[in-house]
Each structure stands twice: as C-alpha cells, then as structure tokens.
Short mmCIF file of C-alpha atoms in Angstrom, two decimals:
data_model
loop_
_atom_site.label_atom_id
_atom_site.label_comp_id
_atom_site.label_asym_id
_atom_site.label_seq_id
_atom_site.Cartn_x
_atom_site.Cartn_y
_atom_site.Cartn_z
CA MET A 132 137.64 -38.84 213.24
CA ALA A 133 135.93 -38.80 209.85
CA ARG A 134 136.87 -36.07 207.42
CA PRO A 135 134.05 -33.61 206.60
CA GLY A 136 134.25 -34.28 202.85
CA GLY A 137 135.27 -32.06 199.95
CA GLU A 138 135.00 -28.30 199.83
CA ARG A 139 131.59 -28.39 198.15
CA GLU A 140 130.20 -30.69 200.87
CA ILE A 141 131.58 -28.47 203.62
CA ILE A 142 130.07 -25.36 202.05
CA ALA A 143 126.73 -27.16 201.66
CA ARG A 144 126.73 -28.02 205.37
CA ILE A 145 127.54 -24.45 206.33
CA ARG A 146 124.86 -23.18 203.95
CA GLN A 147 122.21 -25.26 205.75
CA GLY A 148 122.88 -23.37 208.96
CA ALA A 149 123.00 -19.90 207.42
CA GLY A 150 120.42 -17.33 208.49
CA ASN A 151 118.38 -14.96 206.36
CA SER A 152 117.39 -11.32 206.34
CA GLY A 153 115.01 -9.14 204.40
CA ASP A 154 117.98 -7.06 203.27
CA LEU A 155 119.98 -10.08 202.05
CA VAL A 156 119.96 -10.32 198.25
CA VAL A 157 122.52 -13.12 197.73
CA GLY A 158 123.87 -15.39 200.46
CA ILE A 159 126.28 -18.33 200.47
CA GLY A 160 126.99 -19.88 197.07
CA ASP A 161 128.17 -17.00 194.90
CA ASP A 162 131.33 -14.91 194.54
CA CYS A 163 130.04 -12.35 197.06
CA ALA A 164 127.31 -11.96 199.62
CA VAL A 165 125.01 -9.10 198.62
CA TYR A 166 122.75 -6.96 200.78
CA LYS A 167 120.62 -3.85 200.28
CA THR A 168 121.97 -0.59 201.69
CA ALA A 169 119.73 2.08 200.16
CA SER A 170 117.06 2.50 197.55
CA ASN A 171 118.22 0.69 194.40
CA ARG A 172 121.78 0.24 195.78
CA ILE A 173 123.45 -2.88 197.14
CA SER A 174 126.71 -3.75 198.87
CA LEU A 175 128.87 -6.77 198.05
CA VAL A 176 131.14 -8.54 200.53
CA THR A 177 133.74 -11.19 199.76
CA THR A 178 136.50 -12.81 201.77
CA ASP A 179 139.34 -15.14 200.86
CA THR A 180 142.09 -16.85 202.84
CA MET A 181 145.50 -17.80 201.48
CA VAL A 182 147.64 -20.34 203.36
CA GLU A 183 151.36 -20.82 202.83
CA GLY A 184 152.02 -24.22 201.29
CA VAL A 185 148.49 -24.41 199.89
CA HIS A 186 148.00 -21.15 197.96
CA PHE A 187 151.54 -19.81 197.75
CA ASP A 188 155.13 -20.92 198.09
CA LEU A 189 157.67 -18.40 199.35
CA ARG A 190 160.47 -20.17 197.49
CA TRP A 191 159.33 -18.47 194.30
CA HIS A 192 156.55 -16.04 195.26
CA PRO A 193 158.07 -12.58 195.94
CA SER A 194 156.42 -10.79 198.84
CA PHE A 195 155.49 -7.78 196.69
CA ASP A 196 153.69 -9.98 194.16
CA LEU A 197 152.04 -11.95 196.95
CA GLY A 198 150.66 -8.72 198.38
CA ARG A 199 149.27 -7.83 194.97
CA LYS A 200 147.73 -11.27 194.53
CA ALA A 201 146.09 -11.23 197.97
CA ALA A 202 144.29 -8.03 197.04
CA SER A 203 143.58 -8.94 193.43
CA VAL A 204 141.85 -12.27 193.98
CA ASN A 205 139.35 -10.64 196.34
CA ILE A 206 138.72 -7.66 194.09
CA SER A 207 138.13 -10.19 191.30
CA ASP A 208 135.13 -11.54 193.21
CA ILE A 209 133.59 -8.07 193.19
CA ALA A 210 134.29 -7.83 189.44
CA ALA A 211 132.64 -11.23 188.93
CA MET A 212 129.28 -9.76 189.96
CA GLY A 213 129.77 -6.49 188.10
CA GLY A 214 130.48 -4.43 191.21
CA LEU A 215 132.80 -1.58 192.10
CA PRO A 216 135.26 -2.37 194.94
CA ARG A 217 135.39 0.25 197.70
CA PHE A 218 136.95 -0.94 200.98
CA ALA A 219 139.23 -3.73 202.23
CA LEU A 220 140.19 -5.42 205.49
CA LEU A 221 143.42 -7.38 205.89
CA SER A 222 144.18 -9.99 208.56
CA LEU A 223 147.62 -11.58 208.81
CA ALA A 224 148.77 -14.61 210.80
CA LEU A 225 152.56 -14.45 210.49
CA THR A 226 155.28 -16.79 211.74
CA PRO A 227 158.04 -15.46 214.01
CA ALA A 228 160.47 -15.94 211.11
CA THR A 229 158.66 -13.37 208.97
CA GLY A 230 160.89 -10.30 208.73
CA SER A 231 160.02 -6.62 208.61
CA GLN A 232 161.39 -6.30 205.06
CA TRP A 233 159.10 -9.09 203.85
CA LEU A 234 156.11 -7.40 205.47
CA ALA A 235 157.04 -4.00 204.02
CA GLU A 236 157.25 -5.45 200.51
CA PHE A 237 154.01 -7.39 200.95
CA MET A 238 152.18 -4.27 202.06
CA ALA A 239 153.65 -2.27 199.18
CA GLY A 240 152.20 -4.76 196.70
CA PHE A 241 148.88 -4.98 198.53
CA SER A 242 148.54 -1.20 198.72
CA ALA A 243 149.48 -0.77 195.06
CA VAL A 244 146.52 -2.87 193.90
CA LEU A 245 144.15 -1.07 196.25
CA SER A 246 145.35 2.25 194.85
CA GLU A 247 144.87 1.08 191.26
CA HIS A 248 141.20 0.37 192.00
CA ASP A 249 140.51 3.25 194.43
CA VAL A 250 140.00 0.83 197.31
CA VAL A 251 140.67 2.00 200.88
CA LEU A 252 142.10 -0.28 203.59
CA ILE A 253 139.94 0.28 206.68
CA GLY A 254 140.99 -2.39 209.19
CA GLY A 255 141.89 -5.99 209.92
CA ASP A 256 143.84 -8.04 212.46
CA THR A 257 147.32 -9.44 213.10
CA VAL A 258 148.28 -12.56 215.07
CA GLN A 259 151.27 -14.87 215.35
CA SER A 260 151.16 -18.18 213.48
CA GLY A 261 153.02 -21.27 214.56
CA HIS A 262 154.18 -22.72 211.25
CA GLU A 263 152.72 -21.08 208.12
CA ASN A 264 151.80 -17.57 207.10
CA VAL A 265 148.06 -17.07 206.59
CA LEU A 266 146.59 -14.10 204.72
CA SER A 267 142.88 -13.24 204.93
CA VAL A 268 141.34 -10.40 202.96
CA THR A 269 137.80 -9.03 202.90
CA VAL A 270 136.67 -6.60 200.21
CA LEU A 271 133.45 -4.60 200.18
CA GLY A 272 131.95 -3.23 196.98
CA GLU A 273 128.79 -1.58 195.75
CA MET A 274 126.62 -1.25 192.66
CA ALA A 275 123.11 -0.61 191.41
CA GLU A 276 120.85 -3.52 192.34
CA ALA A 277 119.44 -3.67 188.80
CA GLU A 278 122.91 -4.41 187.37
CA LEU A 279 123.81 -7.31 189.69
CA ILE A 280 124.94 -10.51 187.93
CA THR A 281 124.90 -13.76 189.92
CA ARG A 282 125.63 -17.39 189.08
CA LYS A 283 121.92 -18.26 188.98
CA GLY A 284 120.73 -16.71 185.73
CA ALA A 285 122.06 -19.02 183.00
CA ARG A 286 119.32 -20.07 180.58
CA ILE A 287 119.00 -22.99 178.21
CA GLY A 288 120.22 -21.83 174.80
CA ASP A 289 122.68 -19.28 176.19
CA LEU A 290 126.22 -19.30 174.88
CA VAL A 291 129.14 -19.52 177.31
CA LEU A 292 131.87 -16.89 176.95
CA VAL A 293 135.23 -16.21 178.59
CA SER A 294 137.62 -13.29 178.52
CA GLY A 295 141.32 -13.65 177.73
CA PHE A 296 143.37 -16.84 177.48
CA LEU A 297 142.84 -19.79 179.83
CA GLY A 298 145.39 -22.00 181.57
CA GLU A 299 148.07 -19.31 181.88
CA ALA A 300 148.26 -19.37 185.68
CA ALA A 301 148.39 -23.16 185.85
CA ALA A 302 151.23 -23.14 183.34
CA GLY A 303 153.03 -20.51 185.39
CA LEU A 304 152.71 -22.60 188.55
CA ALA A 305 154.07 -25.66 186.75
CA LEU A 306 157.05 -23.64 185.52
CA CYS A 307 157.71 -22.30 189.03
CA ARG A 308 157.71 -25.84 190.40
CA LEU A 309 160.32 -26.74 187.78
CA GLY A 310 162.59 -23.94 188.99
CA LEU A 311 161.87 -21.71 185.97
CA ALA A 312 160.26 -18.78 187.79
CA HIS A 313 162.99 -16.40 186.63
CA ASP A 314 163.40 -17.71 183.08
CA PRO A 315 162.70 -14.70 180.80
CA ASP A 316 161.12 -16.92 178.14
CA TRP A 317 158.25 -17.83 180.47
CA GLN A 318 157.61 -14.58 182.34
CA PRO A 319 154.09 -13.89 180.95
CA LEU A 320 152.96 -17.29 182.24
CA VAL A 321 154.82 -17.00 185.54
CA ASN A 322 153.32 -13.55 186.09
CA ALA A 323 149.84 -14.92 185.42
CA HIS A 324 150.34 -17.17 188.45
CA LEU A 325 152.20 -14.73 190.71
CA ASN A 326 150.36 -11.52 189.89
CA PRO A 327 146.82 -11.94 188.46
CA VAL A 328 144.83 -8.88 187.39
CA PRO A 329 141.21 -8.38 188.51
CA LEU A 330 138.97 -7.42 185.60
CA VAL A 331 136.91 -4.74 187.30
CA ALA A 332 136.42 -2.59 184.19
CA LEU A 333 135.20 -5.56 182.16
CA GLY A 334 132.85 -6.62 184.94
CA ARG A 335 131.36 -3.13 185.07
CA VAL A 336 130.83 -3.02 181.29
CA LEU A 337 129.16 -6.43 181.29
CA ALA A 338 126.91 -5.50 184.20
CA ALA A 339 125.90 -2.15 182.72
CA SER A 340 125.08 -3.79 179.38
CA GLY A 341 122.15 -5.69 180.88
CA LEU A 342 122.89 -8.55 178.49
CA VAL A 343 124.67 -11.04 180.77
CA HIS A 344 122.57 -13.72 182.47
CA ALA A 345 125.12 -15.37 184.80
CA MET A 346 128.77 -14.73 185.61
CA GLN A 347 131.69 -15.60 187.88
CA ASP A 348 135.46 -15.34 187.81
CA LEU A 349 137.66 -18.29 186.86
CA SER A 350 139.38 -19.13 190.13
CA ASP A 351 139.12 -22.94 190.17
CA GLY A 352 139.22 -23.74 186.46
CA LEU A 353 136.67 -23.73 183.65
CA ALA A 354 135.27 -27.18 184.49
CA THR A 355 134.59 -26.38 188.13
CA ASP A 356 133.50 -22.77 187.77
CA LEU A 357 131.09 -23.52 184.93
CA ALA A 358 129.73 -26.39 187.02
CA HIS A 359 129.02 -23.86 189.80
CA ILE A 360 126.99 -21.72 187.38
CA CYS A 361 125.13 -24.79 186.12
CA ALA A 362 124.34 -26.02 189.63
CA GLU A 363 123.04 -22.63 190.77
CA SER A 364 121.05 -22.15 187.55
CA GLY A 365 119.62 -25.66 187.30
CA VAL A 366 121.07 -26.32 183.84
CA GLY A 367 123.87 -28.18 182.09
CA ALA A 368 126.63 -27.04 179.74
CA VAL A 369 128.63 -28.31 176.79
CA VAL A 370 132.13 -26.93 176.14
CA THR A 371 133.82 -27.26 172.74
CA ALA A 372 137.52 -28.04 173.19
CA GLU A 373 138.59 -26.37 169.95
CA LYS A 374 137.03 -23.07 171.03
CA ILE A 375 138.89 -22.70 174.33
CA PRO A 376 141.37 -19.81 173.92
CA LEU A 377 144.95 -21.05 174.38
CA SER A 378 147.91 -18.76 173.77
CA PRO A 379 150.89 -19.84 171.63
CA LEU A 380 153.16 -19.47 174.67
CA LEU A 381 150.92 -21.77 176.70
CA ARG A 382 151.09 -24.41 173.97
CA LYS A 383 154.87 -24.07 173.91
CA ALA A 384 155.08 -24.45 177.69
CA ALA A 385 152.82 -27.50 177.62
CA GLU A 386 155.07 -29.16 175.07
CA SER A 387 158.15 -28.30 177.13
CA CYS A 388 156.57 -29.66 180.33
CA ALA A 389 154.98 -32.70 178.64
CA GLN A 390 151.56 -31.52 179.79
CA SER A 391 148.20 -31.00 178.09
CA PRO A 392 147.43 -27.32 177.43
CA LEU A 393 143.73 -28.21 177.43
CA ASP A 394 143.99 -29.73 180.92
CA TRP A 395 145.62 -26.55 182.21
CA ALA A 396 142.78 -24.51 180.72
CA ILE A 397 140.00 -26.75 182.03
CA SER A 398 141.34 -27.71 185.44
CA GLY A 399 144.16 -25.33 186.30
CA GLY A 400 142.38 -22.42 187.93
CA GLU A 401 143.55 -18.99 189.11
CA ASP A 402 143.17 -17.34 185.70
CA TYR A 403 140.69 -14.81 187.15
CA GLN A 404 139.21 -14.24 183.72
CA LEU A 405 135.44 -13.75 183.61
CA LEU A 406 133.09 -16.58 182.65
CA PHE A 407 129.53 -15.66 181.68
CA THR A 408 126.46 -16.54 179.60
CA VAL A 409 124.40 -14.51 177.12
CA THR A 410 121.87 -15.26 174.39
CA ALA A 411 123.29 -16.14 170.98
CA GLN A 412 121.74 -13.00 169.50
CA GLN A 413 123.57 -10.72 171.95
CA VAL A 414 127.09 -12.14 171.53
CA GLU A 415 128.17 -9.86 168.70
CA PRO A 416 126.67 -6.67 170.19
CA LEU A 417 128.32 -7.46 173.53
CA CYS A 418 131.71 -8.18 171.95
CA ALA A 419 131.48 -4.92 170.02
CA LEU A 420 130.59 -3.04 173.22
CA VAL A 421 133.59 -4.47 175.08
CA ARG A 422 135.95 -3.60 172.22
CA GLU A 423 134.58 -0.05 172.18
CA LYS A 424 134.64 0.55 175.95
CA ILE A 425 137.85 -1.13 177.13
CA GLY A 426 139.31 -3.20 174.30
CA GLY A 427 139.96 -6.92 174.33
CA GLU A 428 138.33 -9.97 172.86
CA LEU A 429 135.79 -12.44 174.21
CA SER A 430 135.58 -16.11 173.21
CA VAL A 431 132.52 -18.35 172.89
CA VAL A 432 133.53 -21.69 174.41
CA GLY A 433 130.24 -23.54 174.80
CA ARG A 434 126.50 -23.50 175.33
CA ILE A 435 123.95 -23.99 178.09
CA VAL A 436 121.73 -27.07 177.70
CA GLU A 437 119.02 -28.97 179.54
CA GLY A 438 120.11 -31.39 182.24
CA GLN A 439 122.99 -31.07 184.64
CA GLY A 440 126.79 -31.24 184.62
CA VAL A 441 129.46 -29.91 182.28
CA PHE A 442 130.55 -31.91 179.24
CA LEU A 443 133.52 -31.45 176.92
CA GLU A 444 133.17 -32.10 173.19
CA GLU A 445 136.51 -33.05 171.65
CA ALA A 446 137.26 -34.86 168.39
CA GLY A 447 133.69 -36.06 168.02
CA ARG A 448 133.43 -37.42 171.56
CA SER A 449 131.79 -36.08 174.70
CA ARG A 450 132.90 -36.61 178.30
CA GLU A 451 131.84 -35.11 181.60
CA ILE A 452 134.31 -32.70 183.20
CA SER A 453 132.20 -31.28 186.05
CA TYR A 454 134.31 -30.11 188.99
CA ARG A 455 137.60 -31.22 187.44
CA GLY A 456 139.28 -28.10 188.79
CA TYR A 457 140.87 -27.46 192.17
CA GLU A 458 138.89 -28.32 195.31
CA HIS A 459 140.12 -28.11 198.90
CA PHE A 460 139.93 -31.21 201.14
CA ARG A 461 140.23 -33.56 198.14
#
C-alpha cells in the first residue's frame, strides 16, 4: 500500500474535505481553529498528540516534566495567535506497564502548568494502549476578534522577528541522546527540551499592540515554521544567518557534540518561541513595548520578500531552507 506522503501532503488532503461555517474564522492550516462565539469575541481550539518513541522517550523524560510539556505545547498554540487559554481536555492511551506513580507525577506536572495559566481541565478520555503511551491534549482559548493574529498576514517589506534564543530544545534532545540529561553543565538546554514554557504573556502583548501582521510558535524549526507563514501569506522570506540568536551555551554544546548550532536553530524545532512579522518602522516601538510590559528582547532575523520559499543568507551566499525542520511521515 502506498504511503500517503509527508505531513504537509496529508494535511492538504484533509483540508480539501473540511467543511465551512459562517461562524468559522480560521480553519485548518494555522496554530488553532477559530470561531465566533459572541459579538466581537472569538474562541480558539487546538489539539496535539504526543506518541512515545516519536515525541518523547521515557528513558530520560521524567513523568512530571512530560505532563508539563503536554500542557505547554498546546497552550503555546493559543499564545501563537495572541489568545488567552481557558479550558483543556486530556486523553491518555496508556500501556498496561504504566504505573500509578508515573500517572500521579504526570498529572502533577500537567496540572501545574494549567494552574500557572488559569486553565481548567474539563474532560477527556482514557484507554489502554498496546505498546506505546499516547497523550492527546485539546486547549480552548478566547480573545477579541480584532486582536487575532494568524499566519496569513505577512506583507512584503515586513521584518521577521523571534523571541528568545533558538535551537535550545534541539541541543537538549541531542544531549539527552548522549546520556547527558542529568549533567549539571547542560541543564538549561536539557530543560528547554523536557520542559518548554508557553509564551502567553508575550502573545497577548503582541496581539494587543495591533502591530503584528503574522505569527506562529516555533514548534518545527525556523525554516519550516517561517515557510508555513510564507505559504499562507503568499510571500517569500530571507533569513540572515548572523542575526539568528544563539546562546553561548548552545554554541558550547554544538562544539562538544560536533554539531552546527545554526542547524539546531533552523531545523531543530520545539523551541516554542514566537515568530512574527511587523513593518520595519514598528520594530523599535514594539521592542520597547515588550520590554516595558513583560521584559525580554526580540531579534530581527530576516525580511519578507516577493516570491515563495525561505532562503538563508550566510557568508555572502543564499540557499533555500524551506521546510528543513521536522516533518512527520518523512
């Protein structure tokens, strides 16, 4: 039997069969589905599934941290559109070998993240799995319709910005695979992989500013996630290698692992920083607003251009990097 193709092809096929509604604001193709609920208000819905052996490895992923991550990556999708998370559903397919202590610690981590963001768990499902544990989370959020930021709004001439450092989670995963998950020298990177933090406050500030044209979270890597924005917006992008924010610890880890820190940043994924576009004139006012409201720095890493695809400028040369991040079924 022929394989259905990569993740993007599968999603495209599903998208062709999707229905429509007068209340639907955003359907398949963004971080969340969005629908109208009241005058000037909208609800956001996102769901994500994590499979043992694909998304997590119990040899180094503590159950408490896994619970936190399962909640955080879904809340991050709400943040990516500028929304406020409100409710969650949790479905678990667990193997017979999964013990009660593991489940208690998982739920403690999951509940801790919900509490930090005032999210209420309202339901879900539990079933037995034959071989691997499977975690599926749905999060519902809300916001003012006028503040919604999707992937579709990038404009030619916009600058491309990111929050935080990139490549940290990919470095952490590489270190875990080398048996260094508990090495104190690498804990910031390991934690970036095991326990990401959803940037809800930043997403709310960016949405309320009215200055951001397009946005999503960095779940699959800069190359792939920027390509998503470009595809939805009908534009291209150029990224400048020297402008990508890399931490000193990441560079040290890359040297230790004989890896490229730039490759981790471009292709690694799971950083859950925010990626967005604004006009050149609004970069400084927006950076000042973020520093004033919540602190932290933003980095300009590229620009939106005519055409299609994402290109990396490095040492005077340009090469296409579209969709060089993680993709299922490839």
